Short mmCIF file of C-alpha atoms and ligand atoms in Angstrom, two decimals:
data_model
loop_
_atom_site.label_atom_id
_atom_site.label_comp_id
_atom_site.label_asym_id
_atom_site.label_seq_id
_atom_site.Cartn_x
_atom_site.Cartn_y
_atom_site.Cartn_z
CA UNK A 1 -60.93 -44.71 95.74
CA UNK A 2 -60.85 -46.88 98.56
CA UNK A 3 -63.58 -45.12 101.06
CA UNK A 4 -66.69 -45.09 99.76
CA UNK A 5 -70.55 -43.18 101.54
CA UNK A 6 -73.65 -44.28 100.98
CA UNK A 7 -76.49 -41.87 102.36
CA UNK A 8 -79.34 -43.43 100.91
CA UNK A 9 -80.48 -45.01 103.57
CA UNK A 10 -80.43 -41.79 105.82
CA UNK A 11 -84.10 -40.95 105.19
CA UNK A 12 -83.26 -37.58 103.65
CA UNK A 13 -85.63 -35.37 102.15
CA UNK A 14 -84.50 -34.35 98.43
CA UNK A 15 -83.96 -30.53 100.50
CA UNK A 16 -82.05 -31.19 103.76
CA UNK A 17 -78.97 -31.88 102.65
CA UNK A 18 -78.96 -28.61 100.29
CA UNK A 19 -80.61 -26.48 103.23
CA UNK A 20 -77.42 -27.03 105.50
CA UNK A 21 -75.53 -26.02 102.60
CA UNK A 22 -74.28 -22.54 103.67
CA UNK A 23 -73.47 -24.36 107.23
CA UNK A 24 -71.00 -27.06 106.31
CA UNK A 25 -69.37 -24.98 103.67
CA UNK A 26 -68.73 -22.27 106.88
CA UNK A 27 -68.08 -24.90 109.09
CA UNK A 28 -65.29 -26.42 106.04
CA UNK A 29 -63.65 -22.76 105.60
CA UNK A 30 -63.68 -21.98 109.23
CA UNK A 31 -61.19 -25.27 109.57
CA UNK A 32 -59.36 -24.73 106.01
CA UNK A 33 -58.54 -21.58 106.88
CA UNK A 34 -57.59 -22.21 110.15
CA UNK A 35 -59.54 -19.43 111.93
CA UNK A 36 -61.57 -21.44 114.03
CA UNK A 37 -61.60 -22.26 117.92
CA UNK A 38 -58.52 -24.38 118.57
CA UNK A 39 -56.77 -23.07 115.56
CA UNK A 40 -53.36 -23.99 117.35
CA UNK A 41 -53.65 -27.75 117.63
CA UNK A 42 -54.14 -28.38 113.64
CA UNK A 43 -51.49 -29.85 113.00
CA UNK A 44 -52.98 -33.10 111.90
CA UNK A 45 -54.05 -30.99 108.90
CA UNK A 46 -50.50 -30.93 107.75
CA UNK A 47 -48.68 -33.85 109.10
CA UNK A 48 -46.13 -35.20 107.09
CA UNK A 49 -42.85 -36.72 107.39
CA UNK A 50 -41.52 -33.88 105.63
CA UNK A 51 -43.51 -30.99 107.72
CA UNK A 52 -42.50 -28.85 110.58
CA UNK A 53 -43.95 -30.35 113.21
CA UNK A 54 -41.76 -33.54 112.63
CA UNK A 55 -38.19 -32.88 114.21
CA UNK A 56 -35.50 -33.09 111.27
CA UNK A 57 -35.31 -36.86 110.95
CA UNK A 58 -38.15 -37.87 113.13
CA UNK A 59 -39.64 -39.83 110.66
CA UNK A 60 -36.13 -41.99 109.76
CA UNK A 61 -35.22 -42.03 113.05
CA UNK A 62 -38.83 -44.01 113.73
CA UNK A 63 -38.02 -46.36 111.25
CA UNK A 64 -34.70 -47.12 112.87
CA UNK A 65 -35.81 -47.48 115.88
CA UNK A 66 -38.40 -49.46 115.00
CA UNK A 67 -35.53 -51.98 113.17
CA UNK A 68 -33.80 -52.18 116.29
CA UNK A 69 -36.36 -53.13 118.76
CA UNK A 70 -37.35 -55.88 116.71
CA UNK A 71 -33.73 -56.76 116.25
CA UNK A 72 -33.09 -56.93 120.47
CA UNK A 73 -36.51 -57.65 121.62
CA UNK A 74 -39.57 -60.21 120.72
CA UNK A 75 -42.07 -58.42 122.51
CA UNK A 76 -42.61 -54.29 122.67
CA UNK A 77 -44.81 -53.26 125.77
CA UNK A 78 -46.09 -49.46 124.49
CA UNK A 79 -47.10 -47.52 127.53
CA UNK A 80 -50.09 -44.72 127.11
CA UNK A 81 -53.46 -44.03 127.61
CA UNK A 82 -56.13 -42.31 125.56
CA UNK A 83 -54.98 -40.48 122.48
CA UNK A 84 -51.43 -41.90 123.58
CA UNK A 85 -52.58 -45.76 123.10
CA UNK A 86 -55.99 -46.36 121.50
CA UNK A 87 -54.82 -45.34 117.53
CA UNK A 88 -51.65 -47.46 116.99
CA UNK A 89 -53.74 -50.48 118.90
CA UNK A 90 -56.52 -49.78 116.04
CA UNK A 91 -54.08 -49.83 113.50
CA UNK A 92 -52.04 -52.63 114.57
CA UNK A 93 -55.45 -54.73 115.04
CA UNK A 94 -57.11 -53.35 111.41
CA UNK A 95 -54.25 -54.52 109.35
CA UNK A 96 -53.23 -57.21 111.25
CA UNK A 97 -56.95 -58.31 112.57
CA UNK A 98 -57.87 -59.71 116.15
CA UNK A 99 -54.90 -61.69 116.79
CA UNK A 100 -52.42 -59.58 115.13
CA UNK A 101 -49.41 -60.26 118.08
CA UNK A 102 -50.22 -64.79 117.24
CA UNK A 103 -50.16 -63.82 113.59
CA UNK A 104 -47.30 -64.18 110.87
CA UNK A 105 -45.84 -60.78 110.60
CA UNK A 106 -44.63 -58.79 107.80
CA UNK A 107 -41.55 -56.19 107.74
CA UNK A 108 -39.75 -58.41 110.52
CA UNK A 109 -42.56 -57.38 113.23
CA UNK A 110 -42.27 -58.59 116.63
CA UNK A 111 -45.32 -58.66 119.33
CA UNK A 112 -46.91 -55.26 120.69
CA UNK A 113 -48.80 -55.20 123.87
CA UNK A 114 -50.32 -52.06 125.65
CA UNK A 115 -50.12 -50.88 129.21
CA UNK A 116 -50.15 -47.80 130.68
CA UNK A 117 -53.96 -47.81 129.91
CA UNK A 118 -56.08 -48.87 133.48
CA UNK A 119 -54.63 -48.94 136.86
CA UNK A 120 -55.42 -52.69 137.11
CA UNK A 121 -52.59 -54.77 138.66
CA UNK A 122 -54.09 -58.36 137.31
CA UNK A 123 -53.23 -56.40 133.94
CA UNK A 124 -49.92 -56.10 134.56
CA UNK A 125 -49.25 -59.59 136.02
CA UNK A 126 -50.87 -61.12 132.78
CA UNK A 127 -49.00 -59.14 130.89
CA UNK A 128 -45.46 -60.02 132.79
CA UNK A 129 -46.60 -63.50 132.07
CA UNK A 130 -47.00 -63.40 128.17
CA UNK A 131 -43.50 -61.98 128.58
CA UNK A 132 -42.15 -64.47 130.78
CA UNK A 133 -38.23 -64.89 129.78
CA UNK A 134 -38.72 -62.80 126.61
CA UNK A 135 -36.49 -60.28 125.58
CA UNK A 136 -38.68 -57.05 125.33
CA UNK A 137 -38.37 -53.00 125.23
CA UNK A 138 -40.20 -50.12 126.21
CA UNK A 139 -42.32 -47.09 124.64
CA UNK A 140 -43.58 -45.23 127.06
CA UNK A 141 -45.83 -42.82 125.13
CA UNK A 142 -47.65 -39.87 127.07
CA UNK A 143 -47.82 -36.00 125.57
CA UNK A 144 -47.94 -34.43 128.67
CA UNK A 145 -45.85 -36.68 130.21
CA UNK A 146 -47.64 -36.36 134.10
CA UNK A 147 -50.06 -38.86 133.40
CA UNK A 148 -50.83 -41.05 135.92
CA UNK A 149 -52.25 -44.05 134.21
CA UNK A 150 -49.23 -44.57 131.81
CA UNK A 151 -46.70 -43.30 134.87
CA UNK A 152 -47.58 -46.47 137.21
CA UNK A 153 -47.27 -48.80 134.53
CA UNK A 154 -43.87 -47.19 133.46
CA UNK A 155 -42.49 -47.55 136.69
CA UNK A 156 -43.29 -51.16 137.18
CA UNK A 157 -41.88 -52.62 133.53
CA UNK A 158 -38.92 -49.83 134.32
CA UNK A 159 -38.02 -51.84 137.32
CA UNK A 160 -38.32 -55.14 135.24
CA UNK A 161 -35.77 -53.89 132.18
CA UNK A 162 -33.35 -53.01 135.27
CA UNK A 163 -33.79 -55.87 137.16
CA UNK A 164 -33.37 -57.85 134.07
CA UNK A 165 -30.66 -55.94 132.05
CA UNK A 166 -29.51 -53.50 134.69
CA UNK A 167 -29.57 -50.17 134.57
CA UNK A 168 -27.21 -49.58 131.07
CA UNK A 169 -29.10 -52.22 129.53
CA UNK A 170 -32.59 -51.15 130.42
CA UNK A 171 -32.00 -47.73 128.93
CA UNK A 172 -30.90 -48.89 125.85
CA UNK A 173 -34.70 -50.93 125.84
CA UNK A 174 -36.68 -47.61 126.74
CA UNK A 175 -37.90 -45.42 124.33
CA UNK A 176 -40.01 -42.30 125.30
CA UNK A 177 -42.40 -40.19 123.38
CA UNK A 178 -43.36 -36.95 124.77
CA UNK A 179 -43.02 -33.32 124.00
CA UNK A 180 -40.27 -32.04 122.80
CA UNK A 181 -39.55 -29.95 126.10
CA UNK A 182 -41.67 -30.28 129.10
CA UNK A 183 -43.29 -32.88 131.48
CA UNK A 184 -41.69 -35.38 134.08
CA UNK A 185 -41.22 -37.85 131.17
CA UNK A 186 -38.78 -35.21 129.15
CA UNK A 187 -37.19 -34.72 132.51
CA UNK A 188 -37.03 -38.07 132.86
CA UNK A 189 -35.34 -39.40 129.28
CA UNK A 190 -33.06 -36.64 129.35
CA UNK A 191 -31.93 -37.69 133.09
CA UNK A 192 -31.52 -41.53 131.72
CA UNK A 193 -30.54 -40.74 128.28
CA UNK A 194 -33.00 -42.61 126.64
CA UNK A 195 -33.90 -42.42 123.09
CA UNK A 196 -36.97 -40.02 122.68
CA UNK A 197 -39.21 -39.09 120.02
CA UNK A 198 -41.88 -36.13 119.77
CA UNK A 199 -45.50 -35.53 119.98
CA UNK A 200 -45.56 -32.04 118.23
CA UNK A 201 -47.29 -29.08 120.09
CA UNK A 202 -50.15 -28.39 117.21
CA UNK A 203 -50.96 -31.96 118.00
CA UNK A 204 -53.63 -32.99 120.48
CA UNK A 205 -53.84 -37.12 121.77
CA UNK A 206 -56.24 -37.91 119.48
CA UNK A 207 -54.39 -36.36 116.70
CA UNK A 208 -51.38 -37.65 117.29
CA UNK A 209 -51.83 -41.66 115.70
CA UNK A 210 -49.53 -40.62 112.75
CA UNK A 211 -46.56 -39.13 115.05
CA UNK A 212 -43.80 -41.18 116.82
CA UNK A 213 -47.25 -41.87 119.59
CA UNK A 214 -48.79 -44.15 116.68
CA UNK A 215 -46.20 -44.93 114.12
CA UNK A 216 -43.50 -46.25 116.32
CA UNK A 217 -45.49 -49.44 117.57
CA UNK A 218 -46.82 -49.60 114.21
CA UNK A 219 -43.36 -50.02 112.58
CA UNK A 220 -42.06 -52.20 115.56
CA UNK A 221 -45.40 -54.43 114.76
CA UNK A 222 -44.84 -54.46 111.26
CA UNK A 223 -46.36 -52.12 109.52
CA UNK A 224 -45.44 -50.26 106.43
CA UNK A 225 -45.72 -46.84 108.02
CA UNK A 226 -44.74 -45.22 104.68
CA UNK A 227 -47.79 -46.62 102.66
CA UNK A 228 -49.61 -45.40 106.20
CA UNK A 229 -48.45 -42.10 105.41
CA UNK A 230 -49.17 -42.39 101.95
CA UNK A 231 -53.04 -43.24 102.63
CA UNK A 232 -53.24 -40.28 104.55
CA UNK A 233 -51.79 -37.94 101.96
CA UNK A 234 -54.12 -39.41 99.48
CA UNK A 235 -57.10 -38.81 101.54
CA UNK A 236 -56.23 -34.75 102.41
CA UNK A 237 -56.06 -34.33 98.44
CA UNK A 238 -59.51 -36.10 98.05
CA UNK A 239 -61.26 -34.21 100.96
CA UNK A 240 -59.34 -30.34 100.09
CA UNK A 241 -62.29 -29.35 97.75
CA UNK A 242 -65.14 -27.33 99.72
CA UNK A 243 -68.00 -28.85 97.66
CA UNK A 244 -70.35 -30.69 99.43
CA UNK A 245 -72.08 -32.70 96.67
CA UNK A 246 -68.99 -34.28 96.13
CA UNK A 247 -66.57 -33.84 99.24
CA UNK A 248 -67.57 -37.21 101.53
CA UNK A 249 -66.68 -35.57 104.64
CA UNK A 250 -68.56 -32.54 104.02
CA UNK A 251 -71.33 -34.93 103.58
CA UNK A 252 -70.70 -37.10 106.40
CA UNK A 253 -70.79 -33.82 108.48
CA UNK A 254 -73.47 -32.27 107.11
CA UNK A 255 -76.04 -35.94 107.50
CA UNK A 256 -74.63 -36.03 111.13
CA UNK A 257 -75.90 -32.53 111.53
CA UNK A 258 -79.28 -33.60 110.27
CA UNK A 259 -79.81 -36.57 112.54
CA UNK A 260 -78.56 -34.68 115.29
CA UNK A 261 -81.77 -32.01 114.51
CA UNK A 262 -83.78 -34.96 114.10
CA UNK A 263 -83.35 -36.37 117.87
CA UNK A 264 -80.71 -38.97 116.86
CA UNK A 265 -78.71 -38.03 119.02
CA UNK A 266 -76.50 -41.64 119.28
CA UNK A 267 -74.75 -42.49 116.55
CA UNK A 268 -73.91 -46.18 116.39
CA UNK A 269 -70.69 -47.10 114.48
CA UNK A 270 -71.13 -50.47 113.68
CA UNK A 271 -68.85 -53.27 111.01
CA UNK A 272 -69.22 -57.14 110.78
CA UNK A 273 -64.81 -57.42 110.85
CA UNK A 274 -63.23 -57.86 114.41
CA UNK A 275 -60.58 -56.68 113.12
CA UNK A 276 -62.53 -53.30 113.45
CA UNK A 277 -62.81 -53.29 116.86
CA UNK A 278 -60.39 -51.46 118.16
CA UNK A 279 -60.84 -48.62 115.35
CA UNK A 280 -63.96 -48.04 116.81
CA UNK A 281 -62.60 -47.23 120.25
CA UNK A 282 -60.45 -44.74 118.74
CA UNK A 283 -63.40 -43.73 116.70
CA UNK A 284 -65.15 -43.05 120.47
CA UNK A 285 -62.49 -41.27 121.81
CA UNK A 286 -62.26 -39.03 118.70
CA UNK A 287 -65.57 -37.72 118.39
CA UNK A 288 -66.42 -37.98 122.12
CA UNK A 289 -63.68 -36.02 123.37
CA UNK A 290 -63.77 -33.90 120.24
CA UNK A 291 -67.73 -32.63 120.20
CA UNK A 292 -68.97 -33.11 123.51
CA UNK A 293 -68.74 -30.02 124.86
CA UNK A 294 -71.11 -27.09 125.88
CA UNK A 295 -73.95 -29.43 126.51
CA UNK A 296 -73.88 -30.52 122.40
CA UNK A 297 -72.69 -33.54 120.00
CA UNK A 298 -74.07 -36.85 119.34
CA UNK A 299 -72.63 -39.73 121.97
CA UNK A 300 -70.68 -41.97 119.64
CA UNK A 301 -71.09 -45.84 120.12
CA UNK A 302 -69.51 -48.99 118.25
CA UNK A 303 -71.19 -52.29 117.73
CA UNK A 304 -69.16 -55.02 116.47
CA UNK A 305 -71.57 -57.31 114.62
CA UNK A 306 -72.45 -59.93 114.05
CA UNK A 307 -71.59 -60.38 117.52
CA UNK A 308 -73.70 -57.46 119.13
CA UNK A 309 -76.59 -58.29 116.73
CA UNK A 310 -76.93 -60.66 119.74
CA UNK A 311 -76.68 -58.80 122.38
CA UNK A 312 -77.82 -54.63 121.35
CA UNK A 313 -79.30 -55.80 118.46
CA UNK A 314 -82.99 -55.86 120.02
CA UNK A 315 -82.09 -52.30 121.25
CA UNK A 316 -81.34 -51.06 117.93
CA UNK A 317 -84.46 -52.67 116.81
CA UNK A 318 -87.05 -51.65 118.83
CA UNK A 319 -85.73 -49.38 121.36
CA UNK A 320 -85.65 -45.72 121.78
CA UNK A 321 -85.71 -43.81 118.42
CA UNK A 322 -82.73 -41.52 119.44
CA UNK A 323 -80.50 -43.87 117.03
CA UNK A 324 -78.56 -43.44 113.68
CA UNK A 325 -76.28 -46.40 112.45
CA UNK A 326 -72.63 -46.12 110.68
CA UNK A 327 -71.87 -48.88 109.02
CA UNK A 328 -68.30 -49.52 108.49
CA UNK A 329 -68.21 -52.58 105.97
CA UNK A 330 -65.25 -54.15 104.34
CA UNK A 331 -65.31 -55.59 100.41
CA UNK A 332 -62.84 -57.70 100.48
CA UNK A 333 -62.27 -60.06 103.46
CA UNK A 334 -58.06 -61.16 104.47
CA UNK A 335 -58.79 -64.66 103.03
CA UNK A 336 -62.11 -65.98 101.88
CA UNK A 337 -63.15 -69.69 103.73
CA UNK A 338 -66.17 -71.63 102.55
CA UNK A 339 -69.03 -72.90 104.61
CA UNK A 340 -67.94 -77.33 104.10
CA UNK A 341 -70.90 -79.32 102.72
CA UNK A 342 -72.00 -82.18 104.99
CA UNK A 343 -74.21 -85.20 103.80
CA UNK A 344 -75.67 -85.78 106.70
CA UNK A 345 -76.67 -81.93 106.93
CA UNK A 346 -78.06 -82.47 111.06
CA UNK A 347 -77.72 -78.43 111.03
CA UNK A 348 -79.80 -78.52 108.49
CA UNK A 349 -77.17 -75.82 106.91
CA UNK A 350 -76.80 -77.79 103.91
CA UNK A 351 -78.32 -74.42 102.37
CA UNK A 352 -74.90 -72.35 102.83
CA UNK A 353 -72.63 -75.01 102.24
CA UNK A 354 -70.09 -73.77 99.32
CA UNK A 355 -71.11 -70.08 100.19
CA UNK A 356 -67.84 -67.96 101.07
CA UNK A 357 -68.04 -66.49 104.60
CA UNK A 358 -67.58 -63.24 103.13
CA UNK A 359 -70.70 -63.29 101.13
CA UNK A 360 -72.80 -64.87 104.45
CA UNK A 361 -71.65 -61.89 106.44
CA UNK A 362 -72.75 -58.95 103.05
CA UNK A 363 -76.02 -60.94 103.46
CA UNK A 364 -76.32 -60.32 107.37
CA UNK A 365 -75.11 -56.86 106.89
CA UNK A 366 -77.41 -56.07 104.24
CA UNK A 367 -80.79 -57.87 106.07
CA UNK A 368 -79.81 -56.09 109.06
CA UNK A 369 -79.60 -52.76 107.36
CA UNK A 370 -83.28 -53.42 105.44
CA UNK A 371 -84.35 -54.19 109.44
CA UNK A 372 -82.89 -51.63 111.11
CA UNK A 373 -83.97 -49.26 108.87
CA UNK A 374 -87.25 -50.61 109.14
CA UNK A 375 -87.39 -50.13 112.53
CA UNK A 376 -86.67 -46.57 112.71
CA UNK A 377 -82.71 -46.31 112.64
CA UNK A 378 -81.45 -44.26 109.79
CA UNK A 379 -78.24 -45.85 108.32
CA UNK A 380 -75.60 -44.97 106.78
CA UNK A 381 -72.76 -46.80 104.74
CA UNK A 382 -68.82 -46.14 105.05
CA UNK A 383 -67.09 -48.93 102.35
CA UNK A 384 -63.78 -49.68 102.77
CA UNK A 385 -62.09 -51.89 99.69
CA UNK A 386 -59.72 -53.56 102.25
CA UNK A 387 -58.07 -53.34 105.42
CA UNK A 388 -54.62 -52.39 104.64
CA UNK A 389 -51.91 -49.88 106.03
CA UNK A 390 -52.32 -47.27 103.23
CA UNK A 391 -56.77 -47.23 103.74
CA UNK A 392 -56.08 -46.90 107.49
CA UNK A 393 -53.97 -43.91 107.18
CA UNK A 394 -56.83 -42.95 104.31
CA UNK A 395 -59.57 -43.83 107.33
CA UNK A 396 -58.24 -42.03 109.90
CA UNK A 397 -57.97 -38.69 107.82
CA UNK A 398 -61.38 -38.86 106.67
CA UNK A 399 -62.72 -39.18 110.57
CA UNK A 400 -60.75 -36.31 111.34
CA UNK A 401 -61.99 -34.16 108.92
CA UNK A 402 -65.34 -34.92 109.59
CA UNK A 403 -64.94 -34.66 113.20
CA UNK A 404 -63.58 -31.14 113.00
CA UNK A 405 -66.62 -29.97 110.00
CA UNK A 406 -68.85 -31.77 112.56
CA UNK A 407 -67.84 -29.68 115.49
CA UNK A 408 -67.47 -26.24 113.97
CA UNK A 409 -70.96 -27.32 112.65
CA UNK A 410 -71.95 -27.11 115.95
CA UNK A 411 -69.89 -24.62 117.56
CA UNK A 412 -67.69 -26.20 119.69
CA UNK A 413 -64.16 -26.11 119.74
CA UNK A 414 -62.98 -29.96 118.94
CA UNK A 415 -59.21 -29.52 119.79
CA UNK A 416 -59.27 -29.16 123.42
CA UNK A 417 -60.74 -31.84 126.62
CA UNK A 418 -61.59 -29.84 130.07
CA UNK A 419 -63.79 -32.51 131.37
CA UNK A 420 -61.12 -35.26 130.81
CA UNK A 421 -59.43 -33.03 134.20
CA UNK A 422 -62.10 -33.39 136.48
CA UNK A 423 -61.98 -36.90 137.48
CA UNK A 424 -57.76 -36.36 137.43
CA UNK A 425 -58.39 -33.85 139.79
CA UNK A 426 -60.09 -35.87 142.02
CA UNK A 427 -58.24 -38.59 142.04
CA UNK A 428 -55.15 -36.70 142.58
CA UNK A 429 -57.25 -35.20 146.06
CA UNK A 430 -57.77 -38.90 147.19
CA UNK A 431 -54.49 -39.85 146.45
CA UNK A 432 -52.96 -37.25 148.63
CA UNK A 433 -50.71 -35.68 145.54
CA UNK A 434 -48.75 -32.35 146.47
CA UNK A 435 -50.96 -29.51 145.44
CA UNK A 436 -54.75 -30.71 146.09
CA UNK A 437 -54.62 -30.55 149.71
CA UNK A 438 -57.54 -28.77 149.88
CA UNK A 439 -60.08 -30.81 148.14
CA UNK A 440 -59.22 -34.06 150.02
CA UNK A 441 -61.54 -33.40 153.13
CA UNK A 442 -64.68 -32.09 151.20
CA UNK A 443 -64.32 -35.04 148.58
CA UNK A 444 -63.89 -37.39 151.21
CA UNK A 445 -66.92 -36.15 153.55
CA UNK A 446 -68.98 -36.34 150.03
CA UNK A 447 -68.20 -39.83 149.57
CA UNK A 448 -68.27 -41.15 153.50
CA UNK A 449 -71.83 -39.79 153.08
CA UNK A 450 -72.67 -41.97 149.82
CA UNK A 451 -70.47 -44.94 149.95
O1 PA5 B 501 -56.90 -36.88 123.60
C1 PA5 B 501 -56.29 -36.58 124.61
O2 PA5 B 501 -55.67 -35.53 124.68
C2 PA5 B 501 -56.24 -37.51 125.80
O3 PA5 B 501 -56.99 -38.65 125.63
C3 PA5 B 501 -54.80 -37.91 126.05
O4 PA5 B 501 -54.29 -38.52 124.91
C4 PA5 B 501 -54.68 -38.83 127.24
O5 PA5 B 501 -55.24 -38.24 128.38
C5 PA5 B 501 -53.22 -39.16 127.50
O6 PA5 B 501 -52.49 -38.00 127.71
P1 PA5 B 501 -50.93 -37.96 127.69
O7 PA5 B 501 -50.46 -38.36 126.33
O8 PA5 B 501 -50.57 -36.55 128.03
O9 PA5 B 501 -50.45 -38.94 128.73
#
């Protein structure tokens, strides 16, 4: 078993977790049986190469593609935002760690970079810089496919493929993933003819990391997206059981639950590997999208430590009690480098020397759980054996489940985003797009009055 939780430092009583009993097993059959709100985007529930909501093929097809981008490009530029970007950038960066694109790579992988996801035109010039006279292809990744985000960015590197291939060549660079009938970017790749992939329609963004969205740049970076696959499989037979004194999600739920009565209303996912990083933005966007809603859920934060123990660290300590701590900790480190002994000892760290990094960081992850504990943070303990391909697809299943026992817990319905439209909205307005005509002059009398 590769994921392992540890409640014991959650400051249960012997009772609670029984006493929410009859709510987390409703909460489980409401989302096994598929009668809860949002019952049509479950498809994450099922996803398999061999399922439905995988065109015939999809899955080969990925894998082919993925062969020939690395065989006519060195760099891939994927193009998305949100549930479109942030889960093949976690995966890429928890298998491959912090510097994944400088890294050797396995499986042939070539270099993956990410735009699509600001509006920031210093971005974009880096980014054409780390190209430079690179060879390089497209993915431009986006479910709806009217994003606006992902749509500027596409443009731009568009115009660079042409300018640099012409038009023939740039399509045979450009590879679009979107749904399998509507949007401008279906439109689009049918007009051009470029190769496209789908993002099924039971399948919301931040669903979607183990479709063509996620597992194409995984491939193209090197991953083994089969042994992804495989993790995730593994993980919806361990979690299938509705038994909550065994079932880790259903217990992970249900201690949420508990804080969440108890005031803690932030829950801070924390790990001591930078390589974890960007698994706990998608982490963020997950349960934040998911269970915020109707004025409920707990806010979800990351810390990446030891770094923030630096920096947030006196906040968790000592200020407000509205806290409860994740830990996401790793067994075994990538490699395993010893602190060198020095006879001179200046430092005066003569006292580590021969000590493996890996045990110095279990010994600042365990004092810091004693402390924060101490200091009024309940924590609790996700272990991971290792970061590989097969426990990320395992990792990723097991937040999902949670996340959707979590929500019916509370009653909201995870699956769908309405607040994600109102800033869209507005920026459309202020932007003068077709269609919000009428909002421009209020929101611009509103902001001449505060700006
Ligand atoms: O989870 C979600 O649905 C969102 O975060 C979307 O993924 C994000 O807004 C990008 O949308 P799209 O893929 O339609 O461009």
């Amino acid at each position: 078993m590769s994921i392992k939780l540890n409640i014991n430092n959650a400051g249960l009583r012997s009772h609670e977790l029984d006493q929410t009993r009859f709510l987390v097993e409703a909460a489980f059959h409401n989302l096994e049986s598929k009668q809860g709100a949002g019952n049509d985007f479950l498809g994450w529930m099922d996803m398999d190469e061999t399922a439905a909501q995988f065109a015939p093929g999809e899955f080969e097809r990925i894998k082919a593609a993925a062969k020939k981008i690395q065989g006519q490009s060195q760099v891939l530029i994927a193009i998305g935002i949100g549930g479109s970007y942030l889960g093949a950038r976690a995966a890429l960066e928890f298998t491959g760690g912090s510097f994944y694109n400088q890294v050797a790579k396995r499986n042939g992988g070539i270099e993956v970079y990410f735009a699509g996801n600001n509006i920031s035109s210093a971005y974009v010039s880096y980014l054409m810089q780390i190209i430079g006279d690179r060879d390089f292809s497209v993915n431009v990744i986006s479910k709806s496919g009217t994003t606006t985000e992902p749509a500027v960015a596409f443009r731009i590197f568009k115009e660079k493929l042409e300018q640099k291939y012409g038009k023939e060549g740039a399509k045979d660079r450009i590879y679009a993933t979107t749904d399998a009938k509507k949007g401008a970017l279906r439109g689009l790749a049918e007009a051009e003819g470029y190769e496209t992939f789908v993002v099924p329609d039971t399948t919301g963004g931040r669903f979607s990391v183990l479709t063509a969205v996620g597992l194409l740049p995984m491939a193209v970076g090197g991953m083994d997206i089969d042994a992804v696959m495989q993790g995730y499989r593994d993980a919806r037979a361990r979690y299938a059981v509705c038994d909550l004194d065994n079932n880790d999600v259903m217990r992970y739920a249900a201690t949420r639950f508990i804080m969440m009565l108890k005031g803690k209303k932030i829950e801070i996912l924390s790990n001591y590997e930078p390589a974890l990083t960007q698994f706990g933005e998608w982490y963020k966007q997950l349960m934040a999208e998911s269970e915020g809603k109707d004025q409920k859920g707990v806010f979800p934060v990351t810390a990446n430590f030891t770094t923030d123990l630096h920096s947030i660290g006196q906040f968790i300590q000592d200020g407000s009690r509205t806290l409860f701590e994740t830990v996401l900790w790793v067994e075994k480190s990538a490699c395993d480098i010893a602190v060198p002994h020095d006879p001179a000892n200046v430092d005066g760290l003569n006292f580590a020397s021969g000590k493996t990094m890996q045990f110095m960081n279990e010994q600042a992850m365990h004092g810091t759980l004693l402390a924060h504990v101490d200091g009024g943070v309940p924590n609790l303990i996700i272990t991971l054996d290792e970061l590989n391909d097969h426990n990320f697809g395992e990792l990723v299943f097991f937040f999902w489940k949670t996340l959707g026992v979590s929500a019916y817990m509370l009653g909201v319905n995870p699956f769908n985003q309405p607040g994600v439209e109102d800033y869209k909205k507005n920026m459309f307005a202020l932007l003068g797009k077709p269609g919000y005509e009428d909002m421009k002059a209020d929101l611009e009398a509103r902001l001449n009055a505060v700006l």
